[in-house]
Amino acid sequence: MLISAHKTKAKDYDFLFLVNLKKGSKIGFIEETLEQILKSSGLRVETKEFKNKSILSAYNRATKETLYFSIVQNYLLCSYTNQLIESSIMEVEEP
């Protein structure tokens, strides 16, 4: 696992978590399984497309926070800031 900190606003930052799934990323059901786990935890889950990649958003009604997930190449990306996920996807697509 790799964790990086990024400035998101003038006086704020957030983390980007990257988990190397290795060969597991080739298995097509990882995203569906993640979505089922998040839903069964009581989170509101939505999916959107960005640069031909799926981004899952998991909204917690109790804390009013959204956690974003995406699988890019063989990495699971995770952050509370959607822009960090989108920037990571763009970096892979257009290095």
Tab-separated table of N, CA and C in Angstrom:
chain	number	residue	atom	x	y	z
A	1	MET	N	0.849	-1.168	0.000
A	1	MET	CA	0.000	0.000	0.000
A	1	MET	C	0.894	1.232	0.000
A	2	LEU	N	0.471	2.216	-0.774
A	2	LEU	CA	1.160	3.494	-0.835
A	2	LEU	C	0.158	4.576	-0.451
A	3	ILE	N	0.561	5.482	0.417
A	3	ILE	CA	-0.293	6.588	0.837
A	3	ILE	C	0.450	7.882	0.524
A	4	SER	N	-0.234	8.786	-0.189
A	4	SER	CA	0.381	10.072	-0.504
A	4	SER	C	-0.552	11.198	-0.069
A	5	ALA	N	0.030	12.295	0.378
A	5	ALA	CA	-0.734	13.472	0.806
A	5	ALA	C	-0.667	14.518	-0.296
A	6	HIS	N	-1.819	15.174	-0.548
A	6	HIS	CA	-1.904	16.162	-1.618
A	6	HIS	C	-2.649	17.397	-1.131
A	7	LYS	N	-2.148	18.546	-1.502
A	7	LYS	CA	-2.827	19.801	-1.188
A	7	LYS	C	-4.057	19.902	-2.083
A	8	THR	N	-5.223	20.099	-1.478
A	8	THR	CA	-6.467	20.171	-2.243
A	8	THR	C	-7.054	21.584	-2.274
A	9	LYS	N	-6.731	22.387	-1.269
A	9	LYS	CA	-7.165	23.780	-1.186
A	9	LYS	C	-6.034	24.564	-0.540
A	10	ALA	N	-6.202	25.855	-0.429
A	10	ALA	CA	-5.144	26.696	0.123
A	10	ALA	C	-4.675	26.220	1.502
A	11	LYS	N	-5.628	25.808	2.348
A	11	LYS	CA	-5.273	25.386	3.697
A	11	LYS	C	-5.810	23.992	4.020
A	12	ASP	N	-5.840	23.131	3.003
A	12	ASP	CA	-6.384	21.797	3.218
A	12	ASP	C	-5.609	20.785	2.377
A	13	TYR	N	-5.669	19.525	2.793
A	13	TYR	CA	-5.014	18.448	2.062
A	13	TYR	C	-5.842	17.185	2.229
A	14	ASP	N	-5.535	16.199	1.417
A	14	ASP	CA	-6.190	14.899	1.535
A	14	ASP	C	-5.202	13.821	1.123
A	15	PHE	N	-5.566	12.589	1.408
A	15	PHE	CA	-4.708	11.455	1.110
A	15	PHE	C	-5.242	10.679	-0.080
A	16	LEU	N	-4.326	10.086	-0.815
A	16	LEU	CA	-4.645	9.145	-1.883
A	16	LEU	C	-4.024	7.822	-1.471
A	17	PHE	N	-4.858	6.798	-1.397
A	17	PHE	CA	-4.400	5.455	-1.038
A	17	PHE	C	-4.340	4.615	-2.302
A	18	LEU	N	-3.229	3.917	-2.505
A	18	LEU	CA	-3.068	3.028	-3.647
A	18	LEU	C	-2.723	1.642	-3.134
A	19	VAL	N	-3.491	0.662	-3.566
A	19	VAL	CA	-3.254	-0.723	-3.178
A	19	VAL	C	-2.960	-1.506	-4.445
A	20	ASN	N	-1.795	-2.150	-4.491
A	20	ASN	CA	-1.425	-2.959	-5.646
A	20	ASN	C	-2.184	-4.277	-5.573
A	21	LEU	N	-3.099	-4.474	-6.508
A	21	LEU	CA	-3.899	-5.696	-6.537
A	21	LEU	C	-3.182	-6.833	-7.254
A	22	LYS	N	-2.057	-6.509	-7.863
A	22	LYS	CA	-1.264	-7.471	-8.630
A	22	LYS	C	-2.152	-8.178	-9.636
A	23	LYS	N	-2.105	-9.473	-9.695
A	23	LYS	CA	-2.898	-10.208	-10.687
A	23	LYS	C	-4.391	-10.175	-10.377
A	24	GLY	N	-4.740	-9.830	-9.145
A	24	GLY	CA	-6.150	-9.751	-8.770
A	24	GLY	C	-6.914	-8.703	-9.541
A	25	SER	N	-6.205	-7.692	-10.067
A	25	SER	CA	-6.878	-6.630	-10.816
A	25	SER	C	-7.442	-7.129	-12.133
A	26	LYS	N	-6.968	-8.277	-12.593
A	26	LYS	CA	-7.451	-8.838	-13.855
A	26	LYS	C	-8.780	-9.561	-13.681
A	27	ILE	N	-9.143	-9.811	-12.440
A	27	ILE	CA	-10.411	-10.495	-12.166
A	27	ILE	C	-11.526	-9.460	-12.239
A	28	GLY	N	-12.487	-9.688	-13.098
A	28	GLY	CA	-13.521	-8.699	-13.385
A	28	GLY	C	-14.490	-8.407	-12.268
A	29	PHE	N	-14.583	-9.267	-11.280
A	29	PHE	CA	-15.611	-9.072	-10.265
A	29	PHE	C	-15.146	-8.255	-9.063
A	30	ILE	N	-13.933	-7.757	-9.048
A	30	ILE	CA	-13.446	-6.988	-7.900
A	30	ILE	C	-14.292	-5.733	-7.692
A	31	GLU	N	-14.558	-5.022	-8.761
A	31	GLU	CA	-15.345	-3.797	-8.647
A	31	GLU	C	-16.761	-4.091	-8.161
A	32	GLU	N	-17.373	-5.147	-8.695
A	32	GLU	CA	-18.733	-5.515	-8.281
A	32	GLU	C	-18.757	-5.946	-6.813
A	33	THR	N	-17.735	-6.691	-6.400
A	33	THR	CA	-17.649	-7.130	-5.008
A	33	THR	C	-17.469	-5.937	-4.071
A	34	LEU	N	-16.610	-4.997	-4.457
A	34	LEU	CA	-16.418	-3.786	-3.657
A	34	LEU	C	-17.738	-3.033	-3.522
A	35	GLU	N	-18.464	-2.903	-4.620
A	35	GLU	CA	-19.753	-2.205	-4.586
A	35	GLU	C	-20.730	-2.909	-3.651
A	36	GLN	N	-20.796	-4.232	-3.698
A	36	GLN	CA	-21.694	-4.992	-2.816
A	36	GLN	C	-21.316	-4.820	-1.349
A	37	ILE	N	-20.030	-4.837	-1.055
A	37	ILE	CA	-19.574	-4.661	0.329
A	37	ILE	C	-19.950	-3.277	0.846
A	38	LEU	N	-19.728	-2.266	0.020
A	38	LEU	CA	-20.061	-0.893	0.429
A	38	LEU	C	-21.558	-0.738	0.660
A	39	LYS	N	-22.365	-1.284	-0.235
A	39	LYS	CA	-23.821	-1.201	-0.080
A	39	LYS	C	-24.293	-1.941	1.158
A	40	SER	N	-23.706	-3.114	1.408
A	40	SER	CA	-24.126	-3.894	2.579
A	40	SER	C	-23.703	-3.216	3.885
A	41	SER	N	-22.768	-2.279	3.793
A	41	SER	CA	-22.342	-1.496	4.964
A	41	SER	C	-23.238	-0.290	5.191
A	42	GLY	N	-24.269	-0.149	4.364
A	42	GLY	CA	-25.221	0.941	4.533
A	42	GLY	C	-24.841	2.225	3.810
A	43	LEU	N	-23.850	2.161	2.941
A	43	LEU	CA	-23.428	3.353	2.198
A	43	LEU	C	-24.227	3.473	0.900
A	44	ARG	N	-24.462	4.699	0.472
A	44	ARG	CA	-25.120	4.936	-0.817
A	44	ARG	C	-24.029	4.937	-1.885
A	45	VAL	N	-24.102	4.003	-2.811
A	45	VAL	CA	-23.054	3.817	-3.805
A	45	VAL	C	-23.547	4.225	-5.181
A	46	GLU	N	-22.732	5.015	-5.858
A	46	GLU	CA	-23.018	5.423	-7.232
A	46	GLU	C	-21.762	5.204	-8.058
A	47	THR	N	-21.944	5.023	-9.353
A	47	THR	CA	-20.821	4.829	-10.263
A	47	THR	C	-20.892	5.870	-11.361
A	48	LYS	N	-19.742	6.434	-11.695
A	48	LYS	CA	-19.669	7.348	-12.833
A	48	LYS	C	-18.448	6.975	-13.665
A	49	GLU	N	-18.463	7.363	-14.907
A	49	GLU	CA	-17.346	7.093	-15.808
A	49	GLU	C	-16.503	8.357	-15.947
A	50	PHE	N	-15.192	8.157	-15.972
A	50	PHE	CA	-14.256	9.251	-16.209
A	50	PHE	C	-13.105	8.691	-17.023
A	51	LYS	N	-12.922	9.203	-18.223
A	51	LYS	CA	-11.829	8.749	-19.113
A	51	LYS	C	-11.857	7.227	-19.274
A	52	ASN	N	-13.059	6.689	-19.480
A	52	ASN	CA	-13.264	5.246	-19.680
A	52	ASN	C	-12.916	4.399	-18.457
A	53	LYS	N	-12.873	4.998	-17.284
A	53	LYS	CA	-12.663	4.279	-16.027
A	53	LYS	C	-13.873	4.522	-15.124
A	54	SER	N	-14.232	3.526	-14.355
A	54	SER	CA	-15.330	3.670	-13.404
A	54	SER	C	-14.811	4.237	-12.092
A	55	ILE	N	-15.564	5.175	-11.544
A	55	ILE	CA	-15.279	5.710	-10.213
A	55	ILE	C	-16.504	5.429	-9.346
A	56	LEU	N	-16.288	4.665	-8.279
A	56	LEU	CA	-17.353	4.399	-7.313
A	56	LEU	C	-17.319	5.474	-6.246
A	57	SER	N	-18.477	5.997	-5.907
A	57	SER	CA	-18.554	6.919	-4.774
A	57	SER	C	-19.427	6.261	-3.714
A	58	ALA	N	-18.956	6.272	-2.485
A	58	ALA	CA	-19.660	5.662	-1.359
A	58	ALA	C	-19.963	6.759	-0.348
A	59	TYR	N	-21.238	7.138	-0.269
A	59	TYR	CA	-21.665	8.237	0.607
A	59	TYR	C	-22.158	7.678	1.938
A	60	ASN	N	-21.611	8.200	3.022
A	60	ASN	CA	-22.007	7.821	4.372
A	60	ASN	C	-22.987	8.875	4.885
A	61	ARG	N	-24.233	8.495	5.047
A	61	ARG	CA	-25.267	9.441	5.480
A	61	ARG	C	-25.006	9.977	6.888
A	62	ALA	N	-24.423	9.162	7.749
A	62	ALA	CA	-24.183	9.566	9.141
A	62	ALA	C	-23.105	10.645	9.230
A	63	THR	N	-22.010	10.473	8.488
A	63	THR	CA	-20.906	11.429	8.561
A	63	THR	C	-20.947	12.475	7.445
A	64	LYS	N	-21.820	12.241	6.455
A	64	LYS	CA	-21.955	13.124	5.288
A	64	LYS	C	-20.643	13.236	4.512
A	65	GLU	N	-19.895	12.121	4.479
A	65	GLU	CA	-18.637	12.065	3.740
A	65	GLU	C	-18.762	11.069	2.592
A	66	THR	N	-18.026	11.331	1.544
A	66	THR	CA	-18.007	10.436	0.396
A	66	THR	C	-16.590	9.941	0.180
A	67	LEU	N	-16.459	8.645	0.010
A	67	LEU	CA	-15.181	8.016	-0.273
A	67	LEU	C	-15.231	7.517	-1.717
A	68	TYR	N	-14.188	7.799	-2.483
A	68	TYR	CA	-14.144	7.466	-3.904
A	68	TYR	C	-13.149	6.343	-4.156
A	69	PHE	N	-13.516	5.439	-5.070
A	69	PHE	CA	-12.689	4.296	-5.431
A	69	PHE	C	-12.610	4.168	-6.947
A	70	SER	N	-11.479	3.694	-7.426
A	70	SER	CA	-11.348	3.341	-8.835
A	70	SER	C	-10.234	2.307	-8.968
A	71	ILE	N	-10.330	1.489	-9.989
A	71	ILE	CA	-9.267	0.533	-10.295
A	71	ILE	C	-8.621	0.984	-11.593
A	72	VAL	N	-7.329	1.272	-11.505
A	72	VAL	CA	-6.564	1.748	-12.652
A	72	VAL	C	-5.345	0.846	-12.790
A	73	GLN	N	-5.223	0.251	-13.970
A	73	GLN	CA	-4.202	-0.769	-14.214
A	73	GLN	C	-4.340	-1.810	-13.126
A	74	ASN	N	-3.369	-2.019	-12.307
A	74	ASN	CA	-3.518	-3.032	-11.255
A	74	ASN	C	-3.572	-2.408	-9.860
A	75	TYR	N	-4.022	-1.152	-9.785
A	75	TYR	CA	-4.104	-0.455	-8.498
A	75	TYR	C	-5.544	-0.097	-8.140
A	76	LEU	N	-5.865	-0.280	-6.872
A	76	LEU	CA	-7.105	0.232	-6.316
A	76	LEU	C	-6.781	1.597	-5.742
A	77	LEU	N	-7.450	2.637	-6.243
A	77	LEU	CA	-7.265	4.003	-5.762
A	77	LEU	C	-8.405	4.333	-4.812
A	78	CYS	N	-8.096	5.085	-3.775
A	78	CYS	CA	-9.111	5.447	-2.790
A	78	CYS	C	-8.780	6.813	-2.204
A	79	SER	N	-9.795	7.691	-2.126
A	79	SER	CA	-9.601	9.011	-1.542
A	79	SER	C	-10.955	9.619	-1.183
A	80	TYR	N	-10.931	10.554	-0.250
A	80	TYR	CA	-12.131	11.320	0.057
A	80	TYR	C	-12.296	12.494	-0.907
A	81	THR	N	-11.334	12.698	-1.794
A	81	THR	CA	-11.387	13.790	-2.771
A	81	THR	C	-11.451	13.204	-4.175
A	82	ASN	N	-12.564	13.407	-4.837
A	82	ASN	CA	-12.755	12.888	-6.183
A	82	ASN	C	-11.691	13.406	-7.149
A	83	GLN	N	-11.281	14.651	-6.980
A	83	GLN	CA	-10.285	15.244	-7.869
A	83	GLN	C	-8.966	14.474	-7.841
A	84	LEU	N	-8.589	13.928	-6.699
A	84	LEU	CA	-7.361	13.134	-6.627
A	84	LEU	C	-7.476	11.849	-7.446
A	85	ILE	N	-8.656	11.239	-7.412
A	85	ILE	CA	-8.891	10.036	-8.215
A	85	ILE	C	-8.837	10.392	-9.697
A	86	GLU	N	-9.529	11.467	-10.084
A	86	GLU	CA	-9.555	11.875	-11.492
A	86	GLU	C	-8.160	12.272	-11.975
A	87	SER	N	-7.401	12.968	-11.153
A	87	SER	CA	-6.041	13.360	-11.531
A	87	SER	C	-5.148	12.132	-11.721
A	88	SER	N	-5.332	11.135	-10.884
A	88	SER	CA	-4.558	9.895	-11.016
A	88	SER	C	-4.890	9.182	-12.316
A	89	ILE	N	-6.171	9.148	-12.649
A	89	ILE	CA	-6.584	8.522	-13.907
A	89	ILE	C	-5.995	9.262	-15.092
A	90	MET	N	-6.036	10.590	-15.050
A	90	MET	CA	-5.475	11.383	-16.151
A	90	MET	C	-3.964	11.177	-16.261
A	91	GLU	N	-3.295	11.034	-15.133
A	91	GLU	CA	-1.841	10.824	-15.146
A	91	GLU	C	-1.496	9.509	-15.841
A	92	VAL	N	-2.303	8.493	-15.631
A	92	VAL	CA	-2.063	7.199	-16.289
A	92	VAL	C	-2.378	7.310	-17.775
A	93	GLU	N	-3.454	8.001	-18.110
A	93	GLU	CA	-3.879	8.122	-19.514
A	93	GLU	C	-2.965	9.033	-20.315
A	94	GLU	N	-2.497	10.119	-19.694
A	94	GLU	CA	-1.688	11.120	-20.381
A	94	GLU	C	-0.504	11.499	-19.486
A	95	PRO	N	0.513	10.632	-19.381
A	95	PRO	CA	1.614	10.878	-18.434
A	95	PRO	C	2.438	12.132	-18.712
